[in-house]
mmCIF file of C-alpha atoms in Angstrom:
data_model
loop_
_atom_site.group_PDB
_atom_site.id
_atom_site.type_symbol
_atom_site.label_atom_id
_atom_site.label_comp_id
_atom_site.label_asym_id
_atom_site.label_seq_id
_atom_site.Cartn_x
_atom_site.Cartn_y
_atom_site.Cartn_z
ATOM 1 C CA MET A 1139 23.711 -23.902 -0.722
ATOM 2 C CA ALA A 1140 23.930 -20.637 1.217
ATOM 3 C CA ARG A 1141 21.554 -17.823 0.336
ATOM 4 C CA THR A 1142 22.927 -14.403 -0.290
ATOM 5 C CA ALA A 1143 21.064 -11.315 0.662
ATOM 6 C CA ARG A 1144 19.972 -9.202 -2.225
ATOM 7 C CA ILE A 1145 21.069 -5.632 -2.203
ATOM 8 C CA SER A 1146 18.009 -3.534 -2.797
ATOM 9 C CA GLU A 1147 17.942 -0.573 -5.137
ATOM 10 C CA PRO A 1148 18.502 2.749 -3.385
ATOM 11 C CA GLU A 1149 15.191 4.556 -2.726
ATOM 12 C CA GLN A 1150 14.406 7.081 -5.377
ATOM 13 C CA PHE A 1151 13.025 10.532 -4.749
ATOM 14 C CA THR A 1152 9.518 11.087 -5.964
ATOM 15 C CA ALA A 1153 8.900 13.609 -8.732
ATOM 16 C CA GLU A 1154 7.369 15.977 -6.092
ATOM 17 C CA GLU A 1155 10.514 15.614 -3.857
ATOM 18 C CA ARG A 1156 12.797 16.340 -6.848
ATOM 19 C CA ALA A 1157 10.652 19.370 -7.747
ATOM 20 C CA ALA A 1158 10.800 20.714 -4.168
ATOM 21 C CA MET A 1159 14.670 20.342 -4.169
ATOM 22 C CA LYS A 1160 14.903 22.196 -7.447
ATOM 23 C CA GLU A 1161 12.620 24.916 -6.091
ATOM 24 C CA HIS A 1162 14.796 25.321 -3.083
ATOM 25 C CA ALA A 1163 17.880 25.709 -5.222
ATOM 26 C CA ARG A 1164 16.061 28.418 -7.222
ATOM 27 C CA GLU A 1165 15.040 30.120 -4.043
ATOM 28 C CA LEU A 1166 18.662 30.209 -2.782
ATOM 29 C CA LYS A 1167 19.883 31.677 -6.112
ATOM 30 C CA GLN A 1168 17.134 34.331 -6.105
ATOM 31 C CA ALA A 1169 17.934 35.338 -2.497
ATOM 32 C CA ALA A 1170 21.618 35.645 -3.309
ATOM 33 C CA ARG A 1171 20.879 38.020 -6.205
ATOM 34 C CA ARG A 1172 18.851 40.424 -4.057
ATOM 35 C CA THR A 1173 20.810 43.455 -2.919
ATOM 36 C CA SER A 1174 19.463 45.296 0.076
ATOM 37 C CA ARG A 1175 17.832 43.849 3.163
ATOM 38 C CA ALA A 1176 14.632 45.730 2.393
ATOM 39 C CA ASP A 1177 14.632 44.395 -1.195
ATOM 40 C CA LYS A 1178 15.116 40.893 0.083
ATOM 41 C CA ALA A 1179 12.238 41.181 2.506
ATOM 42 C CA ALA A 1180 9.819 42.783 0.031
ATOM 43 C CA GLU A 1181 10.715 40.235 -2.656
ATOM 44 C CA ALA A 1182 10.437 37.313 -0.327
ATOM 45 C CA LEU A 1183 7.019 38.442 0.731
ATOM 46 C CA ARG A 1184 5.993 38.773 -2.910
ATOM 47 C CA ASP A 1185 7.314 35.289 -3.573
ATOM 48 C CA VAL A 1186 5.279 33.832 -0.713
ATOM 49 C CA LEU A 1187 2.091 35.580 -1.737
ATOM 50 C CA ALA A 1188 2.586 34.457 -5.404
ATOM 51 C CA LYS A 1189 3.142 30.861 -4.261
ATOM 52 C CA ILE A 1190 -0.027 30.991 -2.177
ATOM 53 C CA SER A 1191 -1.998 32.403 -5.114
ATOM 54 C CA GLU A 1192 -0.894 29.436 -7.251
ATOM 55 C CA MET A 1193 -2.371 26.848 -4.859
ATOM 56 C CA ARG A 1194 -5.653 25.062 -5.571
ATOM 57 C CA ASP A 1195 -8.758 26.601 -3.876
ATOM 58 C CA SER A 1196 -8.841 24.746 -0.568
ATOM 59 C CA ASP A 1197 -5.081 24.878 0.003
ATOM 60 C CA ARG A 1198 -5.006 28.599 -1.022
ATOM 61 C CA ALA A 1199 -7.741 29.570 1.405
ATOM 62 C CA MET A 1200 -5.976 27.844 4.267
ATOM 63 C CA ALA A 1201 -2.591 29.198 3.296
ATOM 64 C CA GLU A 1202 -3.987 32.786 3.141
ATOM 65 C CA ARG A 1203 -5.443 32.391 6.667
ATOM 66 C CA VAL A 1204 -2.254 30.807 8.057
ATOM 67 C CA HIS A 1205 -0.192 33.614 6.473
ATOM 68 C CA ALA A 1206 -2.444 36.282 8.085
ATOM 69 C CA VAL A 1207 -2.404 34.619 11.472
ATOM 70 C CA VAL A 1208 1.382 33.979 11.472
ATOM 71 C CA THR A 1209 2.317 37.502 10.370
ATOM 72 C CA SER A 1210 -0.070 39.178 12.820
ATOM 73 C CA SER A 1211 0.839 36.890 15.747
ATOM 74 C CA ALA A 1212 4.570 37.113 15.313
ATOM 75 C CA PRO A 1213 5.581 40.216 13.295
ATOM 76 C CA SER A 1214 9.257 39.382 13.887
ATOM 77 C CA LEU A 1215 8.950 36.402 11.521
ATOM 78 C CA ALA A 1216 9.927 37.079 7.915
ATOM 79 C CA PRO A 1217 7.968 35.325 5.193
ATOM 80 C CA LYS A 1218 10.063 33.417 2.673
ATOM 81 C CA LEU A 1219 9.857 30.405 0.436
ATOM 82 C CA TRP A 1220 11.347 27.179 1.663
ATOM 83 C CA TYR A 1221 11.357 24.195 -0.722
ATOM 84 C CA GLY A 1222 8.572 25.994 -2.608
ATOM 85 C CA MET A 1223 6.399 26.320 0.488
ATOM 86 C CA PRO A 1224 5.404 29.477 2.393
ATOM 87 C CA ALA A 1225 7.611 29.652 5.493
ATOM 88 C CA TYR A 1226 8.419 32.106 8.247
ATOM 89 C CA ALA A 1227 11.885 32.707 9.557
ATOM 90 C CA LEU A 1228 13.498 34.426 12.557
ATOM 91 C CA ASP A 1229 17.059 35.650 11.956
ATOM 92 C CA GLY A 1230 17.153 33.645 8.755
ATOM 93 C CA LYS A 1231 16.162 30.360 10.395
ATOM 94 C CA ILE A 1232 12.813 28.710 9.528
ATOM 95 C CA ILE A 1233 10.439 28.548 12.429
ATOM 96 C CA CYS A 1234 7.271 27.316 10.721
ATOM 97 C CA PHE A 1235 5.904 26.572 7.293
ATOM 98 C CA PHE A 1236 2.703 25.720 5.429
ATOM 99 C CA GLN A 1237 2.732 22.631 3.193
ATOM 100 C CA SER A 1238 -0.251 22.371 0.864
ATOM 101 C CA ALA A 1239 -1.896 19.005 0.484
ATOM 102 C CA ALA A 1240 -1.108 19.122 -3.212
ATOM 103 C CA LYS A 1241 2.613 19.583 -2.651
ATOM 104 C CA PHE A 1242 3.238 15.868 -2.003
ATOM 105 C CA LYS A 1243 -0.227 14.530 -2.896
ATOM 106 C CA ALA A 1244 -1.295 14.258 0.750
ATOM 107 C CA ARG A 1245 -4.800 14.069 2.010
ATOM 108 C CA TYR A 1246 -4.363 17.185 4.133
ATOM 109 C CA ALA A 1247 -2.280 20.327 4.364
ATOM 110 C CA THR A 1248 0.277 20.700 7.133
ATOM 111 C CA LEU A 1249 1.444 23.434 9.449
ATOM 112 C CA GLY A 1250 4.950 22.390 10.428
ATOM 113 C CA PHE A 1251 7.486 23.715 12.889
ATOM 114 C CA SER A 1252 11.325 23.354 12.737
ATOM 115 C CA ASP A 1253 13.568 22.446 15.548
ATOM 116 C CA GLN A 1254 14.144 26.228 15.972
ATOM 117 C CA ALA A 1255 10.544 26.626 17.278
ATOM 118 C CA LYS A 1256 10.367 26.761 21.049
ATOM 119 C CA LEU A 1257 7.568 24.299 21.396
ATOM 120 C CA ASP A 1258 9.418 21.904 23.723
ATOM 121 C CA GLU A 1259 7.151 20.223 26.212
ATOM 122 C CA GLY A 1260 8.730 17.409 28.216
ATOM 123 C CA THR A 1261 10.317 14.621 26.206
ATOM 124 C CA MET A 1262 7.897 14.677 23.287
ATOM 125 C CA TRP A 1263 5.777 17.288 21.476
ATOM 126 C CA PRO A 1264 4.104 17.769 18.097
ATOM 127 C CA ALA A 1265 6.113 19.507 15.364
ATOM 128 C CA GLY A 1266 3.458 19.220 12.594
ATOM 129 C CA TYR A 1267 -0.273 19.653 12.471
ATOM 130 C CA ALA A 1268 -2.701 18.342 9.828
ATOM 131 C CA LEU A 1269 -4.999 21.019 8.483
ATOM 132 C CA THR A 1270 -8.267 20.322 6.683
ATOM 133 C CA ALA A 1271 -9.826 23.725 7.370
ATOM 134 C CA VAL A 1272 -8.838 26.937 9.151
ATOM 135 C CA THR A 1273 -11.682 27.839 11.551
ATOM 136 C CA PRO A 1274 -11.587 30.637 14.162
ATOM 137 C CA GLU A 1275 -10.608 27.942 16.692
ATOM 138 C CA THR A 1276 -7.858 26.790 14.456
ATOM 139 C CA GLU A 1277 -6.631 30.315 14.000
ATOM 140 C CA ALA A 1278 -6.479 30.817 17.787
ATOM 141 C CA ARG A 1279 -4.438 27.582 18.127
ATOM 142 C CA ILE A 1280 -2.077 28.627 15.300
ATOM 143 C CA SER A 1281 -1.640 32.032 16.906
ATOM 144 C CA ALA A 1282 -0.777 30.508 20.256
ATOM 145 C CA LEU A 1283 1.667 28.010 18.760
ATOM 146 C CA VAL A 1284 3.438 30.706 16.658
ATOM 147 C CA LYS A 1285 3.719 33.006 19.687
ATOM 148 C CA GLN A 1286 5.194 30.207 21.743
ATOM 149 C CA ALA A 1287 7.548 29.191 18.893
ATOM 150 C CA VAL A 1288 9.160 32.603 18.906
ATOM 151 C CA SER A 1289 9.117 33.186 22.676
#
């Protein structure tokens, strides 16, 4: 008798992934309601700072330092929320983001870069960095990466 392959159940999104998608939908609706460009920028910054303030202690401390380094290293980047994470965009396109460890129950936070970041180096390069602490050395590395990303 021939065996038939079982069709597996489609993979389900985790509760954290579903929550991130819902947050992104809310972010898009909020952004659409904002009127002037200045209002959008000011409210987006408030949203990012509020999201950072909600993080648990270790994630919050790292996110605050990452925010300070990114905004001082690349003033052309606009803070905004992206799937409920602090992110930084150039001309509306995400360049980098901070993902707290708690976001998806990971063991470390992540500084990630999108394909819009100009970090290309040969045929392979990192697009995400694990963060367990933000030291002065880490800040210098983040600054260099962000400057390169927008160059």
